Tab-separated table of C-alpha atoms in Angstrom:
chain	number	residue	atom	x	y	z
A	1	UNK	CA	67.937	140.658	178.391
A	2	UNK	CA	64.063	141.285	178.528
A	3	UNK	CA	62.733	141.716	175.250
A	4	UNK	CA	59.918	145.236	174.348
A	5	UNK	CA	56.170	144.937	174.557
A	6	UNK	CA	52.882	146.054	175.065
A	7	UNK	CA	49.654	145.770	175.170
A	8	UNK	CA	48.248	148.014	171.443
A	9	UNK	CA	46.062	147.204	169.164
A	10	UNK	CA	47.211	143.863	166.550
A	11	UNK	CA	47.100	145.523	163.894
A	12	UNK	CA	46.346	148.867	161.877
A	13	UNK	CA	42.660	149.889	161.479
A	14	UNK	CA	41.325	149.150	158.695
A	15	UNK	CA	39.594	151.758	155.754
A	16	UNK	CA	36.457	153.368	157.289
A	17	UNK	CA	33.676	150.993	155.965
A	18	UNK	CA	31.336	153.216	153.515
A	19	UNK	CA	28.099	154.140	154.445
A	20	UNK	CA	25.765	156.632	152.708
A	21	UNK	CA	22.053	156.489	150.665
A	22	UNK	CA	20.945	158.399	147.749
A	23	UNK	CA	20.925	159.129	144.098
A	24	UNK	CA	23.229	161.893	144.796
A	25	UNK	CA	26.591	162.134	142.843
A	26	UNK	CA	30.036	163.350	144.049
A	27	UNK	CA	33.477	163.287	145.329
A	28	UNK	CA	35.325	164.069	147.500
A	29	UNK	CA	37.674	167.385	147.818
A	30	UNK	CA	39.474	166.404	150.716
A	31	UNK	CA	42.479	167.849	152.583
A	32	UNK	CA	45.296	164.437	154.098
A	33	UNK	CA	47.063	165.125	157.011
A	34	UNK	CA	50.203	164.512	156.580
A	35	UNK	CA	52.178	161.398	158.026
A	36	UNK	CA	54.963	160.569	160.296
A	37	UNK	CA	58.038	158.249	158.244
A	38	UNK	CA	59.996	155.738	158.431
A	39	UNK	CA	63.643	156.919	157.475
A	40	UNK	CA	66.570	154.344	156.498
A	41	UNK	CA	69.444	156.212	157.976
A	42	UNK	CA	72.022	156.673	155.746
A	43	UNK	CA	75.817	155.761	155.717
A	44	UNK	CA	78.582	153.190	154.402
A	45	UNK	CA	77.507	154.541	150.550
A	46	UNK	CA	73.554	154.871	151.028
A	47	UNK	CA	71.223	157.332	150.779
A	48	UNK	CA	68.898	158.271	153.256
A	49	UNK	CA	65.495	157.409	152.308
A	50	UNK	CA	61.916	157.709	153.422
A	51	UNK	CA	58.597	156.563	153.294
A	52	UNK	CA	54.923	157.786	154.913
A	53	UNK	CA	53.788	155.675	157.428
A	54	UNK	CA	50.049	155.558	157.379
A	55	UNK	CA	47.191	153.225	159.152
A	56	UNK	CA	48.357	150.124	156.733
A	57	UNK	CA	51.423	147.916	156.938
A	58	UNK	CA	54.090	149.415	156.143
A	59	UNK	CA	56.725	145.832	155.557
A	60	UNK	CA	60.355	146.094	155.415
A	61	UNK	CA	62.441	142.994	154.296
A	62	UNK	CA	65.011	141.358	152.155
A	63	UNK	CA	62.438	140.355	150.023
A	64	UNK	CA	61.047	142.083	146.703
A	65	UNK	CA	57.382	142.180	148.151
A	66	UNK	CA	58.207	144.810	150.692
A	67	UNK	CA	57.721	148.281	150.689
A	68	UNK	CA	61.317	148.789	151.630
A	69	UNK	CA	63.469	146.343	150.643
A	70	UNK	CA	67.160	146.179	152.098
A	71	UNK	CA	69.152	143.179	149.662
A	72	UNK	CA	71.533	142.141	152.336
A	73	UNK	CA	71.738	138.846	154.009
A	74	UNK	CA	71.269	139.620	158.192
A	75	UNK	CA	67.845	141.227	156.950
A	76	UNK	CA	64.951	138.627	156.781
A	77	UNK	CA	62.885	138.501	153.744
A	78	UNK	CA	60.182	139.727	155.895
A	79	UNK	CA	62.018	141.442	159.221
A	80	UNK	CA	59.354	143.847	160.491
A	81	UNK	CA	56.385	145.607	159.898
A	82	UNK	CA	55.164	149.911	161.108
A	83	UNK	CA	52.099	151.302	161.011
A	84	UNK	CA	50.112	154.438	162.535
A	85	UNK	CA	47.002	154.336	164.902
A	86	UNK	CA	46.256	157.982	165.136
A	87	UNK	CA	49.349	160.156	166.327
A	88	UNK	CA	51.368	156.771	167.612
A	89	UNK	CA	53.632	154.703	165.156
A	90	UNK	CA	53.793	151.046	166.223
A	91	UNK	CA	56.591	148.163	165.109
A	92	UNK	CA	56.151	144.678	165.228
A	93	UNK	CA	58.963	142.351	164.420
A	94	UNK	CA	57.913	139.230	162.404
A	95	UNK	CA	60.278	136.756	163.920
A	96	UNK	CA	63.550	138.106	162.007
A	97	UNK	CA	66.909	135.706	162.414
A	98	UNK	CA	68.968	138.520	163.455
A	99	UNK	CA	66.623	140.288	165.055
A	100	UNK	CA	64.782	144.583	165.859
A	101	UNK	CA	66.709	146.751	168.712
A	102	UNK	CA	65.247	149.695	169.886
A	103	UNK	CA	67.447	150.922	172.817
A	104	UNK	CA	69.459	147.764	172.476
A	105	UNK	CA	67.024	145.488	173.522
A	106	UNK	CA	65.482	143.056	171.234
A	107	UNK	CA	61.567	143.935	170.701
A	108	UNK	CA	59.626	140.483	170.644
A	109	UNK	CA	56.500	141.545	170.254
A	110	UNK	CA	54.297	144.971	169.306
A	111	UNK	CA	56.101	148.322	170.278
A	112	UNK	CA	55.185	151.621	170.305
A	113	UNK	CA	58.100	154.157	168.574
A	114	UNK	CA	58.654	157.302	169.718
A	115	UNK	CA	59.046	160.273	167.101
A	116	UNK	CA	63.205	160.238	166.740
A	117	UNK	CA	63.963	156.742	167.870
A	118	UNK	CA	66.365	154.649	166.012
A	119	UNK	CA	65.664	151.324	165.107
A	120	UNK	CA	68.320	148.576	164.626
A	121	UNK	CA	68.254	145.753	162.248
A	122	UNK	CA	70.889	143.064	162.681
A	123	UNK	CA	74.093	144.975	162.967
A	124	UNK	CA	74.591	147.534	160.380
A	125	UNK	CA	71.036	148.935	159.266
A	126	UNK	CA	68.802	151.342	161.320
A	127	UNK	CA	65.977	152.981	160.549
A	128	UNK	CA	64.389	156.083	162.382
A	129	UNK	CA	60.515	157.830	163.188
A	130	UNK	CA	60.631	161.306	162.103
A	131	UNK	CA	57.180	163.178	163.523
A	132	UNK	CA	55.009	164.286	160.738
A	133	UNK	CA	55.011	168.274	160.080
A	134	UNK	CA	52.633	170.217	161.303
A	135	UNK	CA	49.824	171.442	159.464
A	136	UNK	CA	47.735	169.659	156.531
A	137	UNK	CA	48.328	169.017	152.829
A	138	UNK	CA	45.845	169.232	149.743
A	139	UNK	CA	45.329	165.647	148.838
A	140	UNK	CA	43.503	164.357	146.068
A	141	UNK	CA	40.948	166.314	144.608
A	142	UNK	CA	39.424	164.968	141.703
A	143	UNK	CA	35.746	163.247	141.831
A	144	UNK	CA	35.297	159.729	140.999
A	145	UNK	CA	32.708	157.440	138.955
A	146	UNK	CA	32.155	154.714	137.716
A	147	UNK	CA	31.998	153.846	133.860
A	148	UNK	CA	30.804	151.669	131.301
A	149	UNK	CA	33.153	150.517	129.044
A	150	UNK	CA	30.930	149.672	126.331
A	151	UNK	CA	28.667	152.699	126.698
A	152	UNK	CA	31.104	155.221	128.400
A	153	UNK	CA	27.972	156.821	130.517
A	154	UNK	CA	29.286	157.003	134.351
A	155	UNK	CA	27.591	156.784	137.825
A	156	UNK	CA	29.409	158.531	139.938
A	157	UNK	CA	30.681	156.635	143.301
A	158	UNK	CA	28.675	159.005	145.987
A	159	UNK	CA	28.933	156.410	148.570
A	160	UNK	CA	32.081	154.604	150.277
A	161	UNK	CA	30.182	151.515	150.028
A	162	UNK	CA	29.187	151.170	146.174
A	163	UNK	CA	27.507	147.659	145.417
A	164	UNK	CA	26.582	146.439	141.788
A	165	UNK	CA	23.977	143.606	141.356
A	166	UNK	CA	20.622	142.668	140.480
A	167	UNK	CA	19.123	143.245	143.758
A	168	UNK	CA	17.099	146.306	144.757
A	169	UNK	CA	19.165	147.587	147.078
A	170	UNK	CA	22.162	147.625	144.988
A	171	UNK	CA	23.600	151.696	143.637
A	172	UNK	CA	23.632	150.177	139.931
A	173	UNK	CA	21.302	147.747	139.023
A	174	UNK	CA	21.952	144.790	136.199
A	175	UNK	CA	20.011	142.589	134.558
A	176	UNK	CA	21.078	139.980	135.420
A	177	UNK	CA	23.869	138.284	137.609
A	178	UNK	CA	23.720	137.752	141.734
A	179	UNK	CA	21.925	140.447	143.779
A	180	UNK	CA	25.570	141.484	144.686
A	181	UNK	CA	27.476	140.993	142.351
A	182	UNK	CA	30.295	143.046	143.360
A	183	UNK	CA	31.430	146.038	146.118
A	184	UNK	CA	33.221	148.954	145.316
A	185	UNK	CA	34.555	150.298	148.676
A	186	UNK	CA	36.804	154.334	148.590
A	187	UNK	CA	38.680	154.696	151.448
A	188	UNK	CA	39.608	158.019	153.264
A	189	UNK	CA	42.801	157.831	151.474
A	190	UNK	CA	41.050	157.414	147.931
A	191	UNK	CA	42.131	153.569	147.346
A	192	UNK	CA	38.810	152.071	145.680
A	193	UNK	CA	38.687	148.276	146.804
A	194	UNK	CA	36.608	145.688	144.661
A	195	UNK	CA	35.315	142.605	146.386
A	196	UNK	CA	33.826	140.104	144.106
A	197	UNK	CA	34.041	136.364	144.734
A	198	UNK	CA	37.317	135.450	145.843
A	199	UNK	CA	38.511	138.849	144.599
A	200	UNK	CA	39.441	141.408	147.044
A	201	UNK	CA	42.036	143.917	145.609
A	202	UNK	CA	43.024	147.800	144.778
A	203	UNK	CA	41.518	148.922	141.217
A	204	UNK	CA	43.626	151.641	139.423
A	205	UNK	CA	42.210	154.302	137.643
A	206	UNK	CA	41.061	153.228	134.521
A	207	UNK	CA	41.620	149.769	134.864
A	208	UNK	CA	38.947	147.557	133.643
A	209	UNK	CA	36.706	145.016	135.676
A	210	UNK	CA	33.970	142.350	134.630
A	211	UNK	CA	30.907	141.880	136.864
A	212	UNK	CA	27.638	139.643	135.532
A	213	UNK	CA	29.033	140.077	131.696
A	214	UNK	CA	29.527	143.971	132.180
A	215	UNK	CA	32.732	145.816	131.674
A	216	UNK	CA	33.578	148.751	134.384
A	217	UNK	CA	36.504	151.169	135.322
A	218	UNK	CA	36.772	153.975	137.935
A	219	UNK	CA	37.813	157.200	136.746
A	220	UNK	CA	38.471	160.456	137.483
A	221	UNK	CA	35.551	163.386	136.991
A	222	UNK	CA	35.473	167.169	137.736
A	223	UNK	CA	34.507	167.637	141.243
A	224	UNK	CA	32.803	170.991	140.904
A	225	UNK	CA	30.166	168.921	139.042
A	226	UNK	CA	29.261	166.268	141.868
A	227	UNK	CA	27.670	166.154	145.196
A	228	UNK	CA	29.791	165.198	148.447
A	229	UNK	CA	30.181	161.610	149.367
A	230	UNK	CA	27.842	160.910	151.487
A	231	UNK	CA	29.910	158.923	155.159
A	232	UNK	CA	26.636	158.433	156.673
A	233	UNK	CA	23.975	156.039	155.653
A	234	UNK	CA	22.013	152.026	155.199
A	235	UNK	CA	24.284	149.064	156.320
A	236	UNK	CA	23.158	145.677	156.643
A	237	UNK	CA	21.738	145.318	160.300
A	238	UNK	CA	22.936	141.760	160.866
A	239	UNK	CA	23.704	140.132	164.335
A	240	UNK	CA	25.777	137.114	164.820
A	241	UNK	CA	25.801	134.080	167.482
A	242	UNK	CA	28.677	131.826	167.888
A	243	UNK	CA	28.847	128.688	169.596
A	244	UNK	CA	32.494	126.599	169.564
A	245	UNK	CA	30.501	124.588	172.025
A	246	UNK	CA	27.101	124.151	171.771
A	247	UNK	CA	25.081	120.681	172.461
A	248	UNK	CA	25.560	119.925	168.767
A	249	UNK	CA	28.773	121.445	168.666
A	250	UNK	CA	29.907	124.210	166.845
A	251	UNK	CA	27.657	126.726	165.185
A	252	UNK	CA	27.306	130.025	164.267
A	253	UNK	CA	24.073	131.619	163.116
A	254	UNK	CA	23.401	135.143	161.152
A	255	UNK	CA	20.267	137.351	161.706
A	256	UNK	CA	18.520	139.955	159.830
A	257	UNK	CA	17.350	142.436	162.594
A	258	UNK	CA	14.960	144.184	160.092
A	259	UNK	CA	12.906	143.121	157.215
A	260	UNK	CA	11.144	140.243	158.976
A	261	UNK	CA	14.433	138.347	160.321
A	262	UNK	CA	16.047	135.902	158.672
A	263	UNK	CA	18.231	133.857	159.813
A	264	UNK	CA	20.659	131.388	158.802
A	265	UNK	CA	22.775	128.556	160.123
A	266	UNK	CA	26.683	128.019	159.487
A	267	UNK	CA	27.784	124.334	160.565
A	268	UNK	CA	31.123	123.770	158.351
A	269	UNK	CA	33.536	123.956	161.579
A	270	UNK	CA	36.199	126.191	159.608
A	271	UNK	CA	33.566	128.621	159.181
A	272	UNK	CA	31.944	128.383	162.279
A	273	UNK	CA	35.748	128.827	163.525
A	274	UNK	CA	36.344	132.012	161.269
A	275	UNK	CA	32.995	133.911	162.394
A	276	UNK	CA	33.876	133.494	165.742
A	277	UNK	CA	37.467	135.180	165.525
A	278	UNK	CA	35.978	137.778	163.752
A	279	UNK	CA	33.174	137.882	166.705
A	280	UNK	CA	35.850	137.841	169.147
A	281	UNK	CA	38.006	141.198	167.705
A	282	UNK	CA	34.162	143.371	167.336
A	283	UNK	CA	33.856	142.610	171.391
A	284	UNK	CA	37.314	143.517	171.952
A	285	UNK	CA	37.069	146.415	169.776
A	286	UNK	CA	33.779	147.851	171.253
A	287	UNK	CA	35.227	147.062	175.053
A	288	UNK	CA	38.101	149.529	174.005
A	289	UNK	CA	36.287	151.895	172.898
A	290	UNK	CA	37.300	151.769	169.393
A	291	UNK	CA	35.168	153.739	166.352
A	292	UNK	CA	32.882	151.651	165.130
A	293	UNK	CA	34.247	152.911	161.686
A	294	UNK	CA	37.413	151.251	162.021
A	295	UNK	CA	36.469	148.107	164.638
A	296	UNK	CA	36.828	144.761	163.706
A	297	UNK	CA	39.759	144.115	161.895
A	298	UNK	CA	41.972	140.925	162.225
A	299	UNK	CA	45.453	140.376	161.056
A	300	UNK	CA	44.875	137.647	158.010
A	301	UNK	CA	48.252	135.566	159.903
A	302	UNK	CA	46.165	135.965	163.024
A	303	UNK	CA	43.231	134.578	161.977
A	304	UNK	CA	45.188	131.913	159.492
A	305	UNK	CA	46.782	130.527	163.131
A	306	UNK	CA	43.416	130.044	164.537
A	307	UNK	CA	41.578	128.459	162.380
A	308	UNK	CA	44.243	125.778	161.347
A	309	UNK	CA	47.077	126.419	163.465
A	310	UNK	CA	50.972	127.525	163.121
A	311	UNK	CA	52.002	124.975	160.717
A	312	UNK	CA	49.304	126.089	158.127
A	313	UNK	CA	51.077	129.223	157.671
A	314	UNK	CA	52.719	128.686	153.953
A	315	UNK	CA	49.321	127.588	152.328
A	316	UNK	CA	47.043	129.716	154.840
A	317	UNK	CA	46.859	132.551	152.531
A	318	UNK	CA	45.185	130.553	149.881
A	319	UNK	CA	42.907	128.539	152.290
A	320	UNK	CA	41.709	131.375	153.989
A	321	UNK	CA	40.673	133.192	150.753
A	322	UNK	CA	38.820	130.346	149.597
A	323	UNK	CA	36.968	129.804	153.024
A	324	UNK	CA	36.039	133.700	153.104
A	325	UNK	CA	34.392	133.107	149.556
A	326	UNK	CA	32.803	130.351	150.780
A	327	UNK	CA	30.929	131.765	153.984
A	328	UNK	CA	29.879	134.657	151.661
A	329	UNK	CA	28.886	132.118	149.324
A	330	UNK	CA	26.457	130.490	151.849
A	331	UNK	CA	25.096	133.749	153.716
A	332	UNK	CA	24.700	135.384	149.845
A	333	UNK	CA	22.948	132.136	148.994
A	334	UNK	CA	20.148	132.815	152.203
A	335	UNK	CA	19.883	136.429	150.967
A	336	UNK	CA	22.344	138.191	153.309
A	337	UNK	CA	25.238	140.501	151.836
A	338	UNK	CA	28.267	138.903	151.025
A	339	UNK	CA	29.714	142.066	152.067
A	340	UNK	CA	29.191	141.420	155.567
A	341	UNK	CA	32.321	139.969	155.573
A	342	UNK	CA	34.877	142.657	154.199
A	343	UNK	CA	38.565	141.909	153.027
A	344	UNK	CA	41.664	143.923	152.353
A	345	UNK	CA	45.107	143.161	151.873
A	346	UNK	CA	46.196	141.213	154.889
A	347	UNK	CA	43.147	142.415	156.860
A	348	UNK	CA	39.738	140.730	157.498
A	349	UNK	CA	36.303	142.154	159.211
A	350	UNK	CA	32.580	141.229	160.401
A	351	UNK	CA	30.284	143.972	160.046
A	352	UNK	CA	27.647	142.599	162.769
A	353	UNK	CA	26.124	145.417	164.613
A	354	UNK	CA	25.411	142.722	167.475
A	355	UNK	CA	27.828	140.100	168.273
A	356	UNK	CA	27.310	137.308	171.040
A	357	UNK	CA	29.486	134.405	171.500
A	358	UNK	CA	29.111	130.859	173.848
């Protein structure tokens, strides 16, 4: 029988990349619109239970690591994955022993699930869509900043894209340490992502970070008392060319479109390899018309497979965080923004505003 698939995006978009300028101070009051779910049908003893699906994986598995688990042996330890792309929930099976029905036929690759369709795992589980109510939802409405431990005096985050550093251009300035030292990045949902070396990760409120000697947490201020966060704003202006075969073979080379244009030269053939998927998902992106907001992301397994094939799978997770903290290691080192490159939780971007590949 003929397995389900289509042609949809790989993966969910990624968190709106910040952009703003200014001294200016606030937060956001914001209403979230709420989400269609992912039901586990209940019967033989269980309970029904839910869970939003938003623009993020949402994993279901045998496994501990999921965000549903089902403990029984015909579920894989990581069967599928659902996410949202606007109005449209999409399913992708991740190679599961005993396999994802919808309709009774086996889905083998990315499907798009209809509000009220039931979804079959192995013999005796089944999970369903339910449309999201109409209508929107307060969602949080608190203001955020940024704090010094040692001196409790707080900035507060008026951009999505926060960076702290010794540089000029960075929102707060330190004395010492790299010119970025570190990104704070607040999604539309409210998440605030630190990237800082090989760090990439969620903070929680009032959980403390080091950055050039400095101690810092993100918490929660009065909103009536801050500015709006500004969307809008400065991003690096960077354009990059990639070659897999060029006369000296592969290369890939960064450019500064403004402030006298630097450029610099990547020739490590992983890296060269790793710009050029990210190159390759921007053009595909920006042929379909995507938001610029949300273009560019790759799937971390995607991009894992490409650079050093199927069988690097297992240890790919490691290798690719170290090579992503290495490329921002060598652009950062010829004065470009580490940032460039952005990383979430099973996601990686370029921000290039012009991409060209040979």
């Amino acid at each position: 029988m003929p397995g389900l698939r289509c042609d949809v995006p790989r993966g969910p978009r990624g968190p709106r990349g910040p952009r703003g300028h200014g001294d200016g101070a606030r937060a956001i009051v914001r209403h979230v619109r709420l989400t269609p779910e992912l039901v586990l049908v209940g019967g033989q003893g269980r309970p029904e239970r839910s869970f939003a699906i938003g623009t993020r994986h949402l994993s279901v598995g045998r496994g501990p690591d999921n965000d549903l688990m089902i403990p029984a042996p015909e579920i894989s330890r990581h069967h599928l994955i659902v996410w949202a792309t606007g109005a449209a929930v999409f399913l992708q099976d991740l190679g599961s022993a005993n396999g994802t029905f919808l309709a009774d036929q086996r889905v083998v690759d990315v499907v798009r699930v209809p509000p009220g369709t039931r979804i079959r795992l192995g013999k005796h589980f089944e999970l369903m869509v339910r449309a999201a109510p109409k209508g929107d939802a307060p969602g949080f409405q608190g203001g955020l900043a940024l704090e010094d431990v040692a001196s409790g005096l707080s900035r507060p985050l008026h951009r999505t894209r926060f960076l702290i550093g010794s540089g000029q251009d960075a929102d707060l300035r330190l004395n010492q340490g790299p010119a970025c030292a570190a990104t704070l990045m607040v999604d539309p949902e409210g998440e605030v992502w630190l990237s800082r070396d090989e760090d990439d990760r969620v903070l929680a409120l009032g959980e403390s970070f080091e950055v050039s000697g400095a101690h810092f947490r993100v918490v929660e201020i009065d909103p009536t008392r801050m500015p709006t966060i500004q969307p809008e704003g400065a991003e690096p202006v960077y354009r990059l060319r990639v070659d897999l075969d060029g006369p000296g073979g592969a290369t890939a080379t960064v450019e500064n479109l403004v402030g006298g244009g630097a450029a610099h030269h990547v020739g490590a053939e992983n890296r060269v390899v790793l710009l050029y998927l990210l190159a390759r998902k921007i053009i595909e992106d920006r042929a379909a018309g995507m938001d610029p907001q949300d273009e560019g992301w790759c799937e971390d397994a995607d991009v894992i497979v490409g650079i050093w094939g199927r069988t690097a799978q297992e240890s790919g997770a490691n290798r690719l965080k170290v090579l992503v903290h290495r490329v921002r290691k060598e652009l950062a080192g010829s004065g470009f923004l580490p940032g460039c490159i952005e990383k979430r939780s099973g996601l990686i971007r370029g921000r290039f505003v012009e991409v060209e590949q040979g």
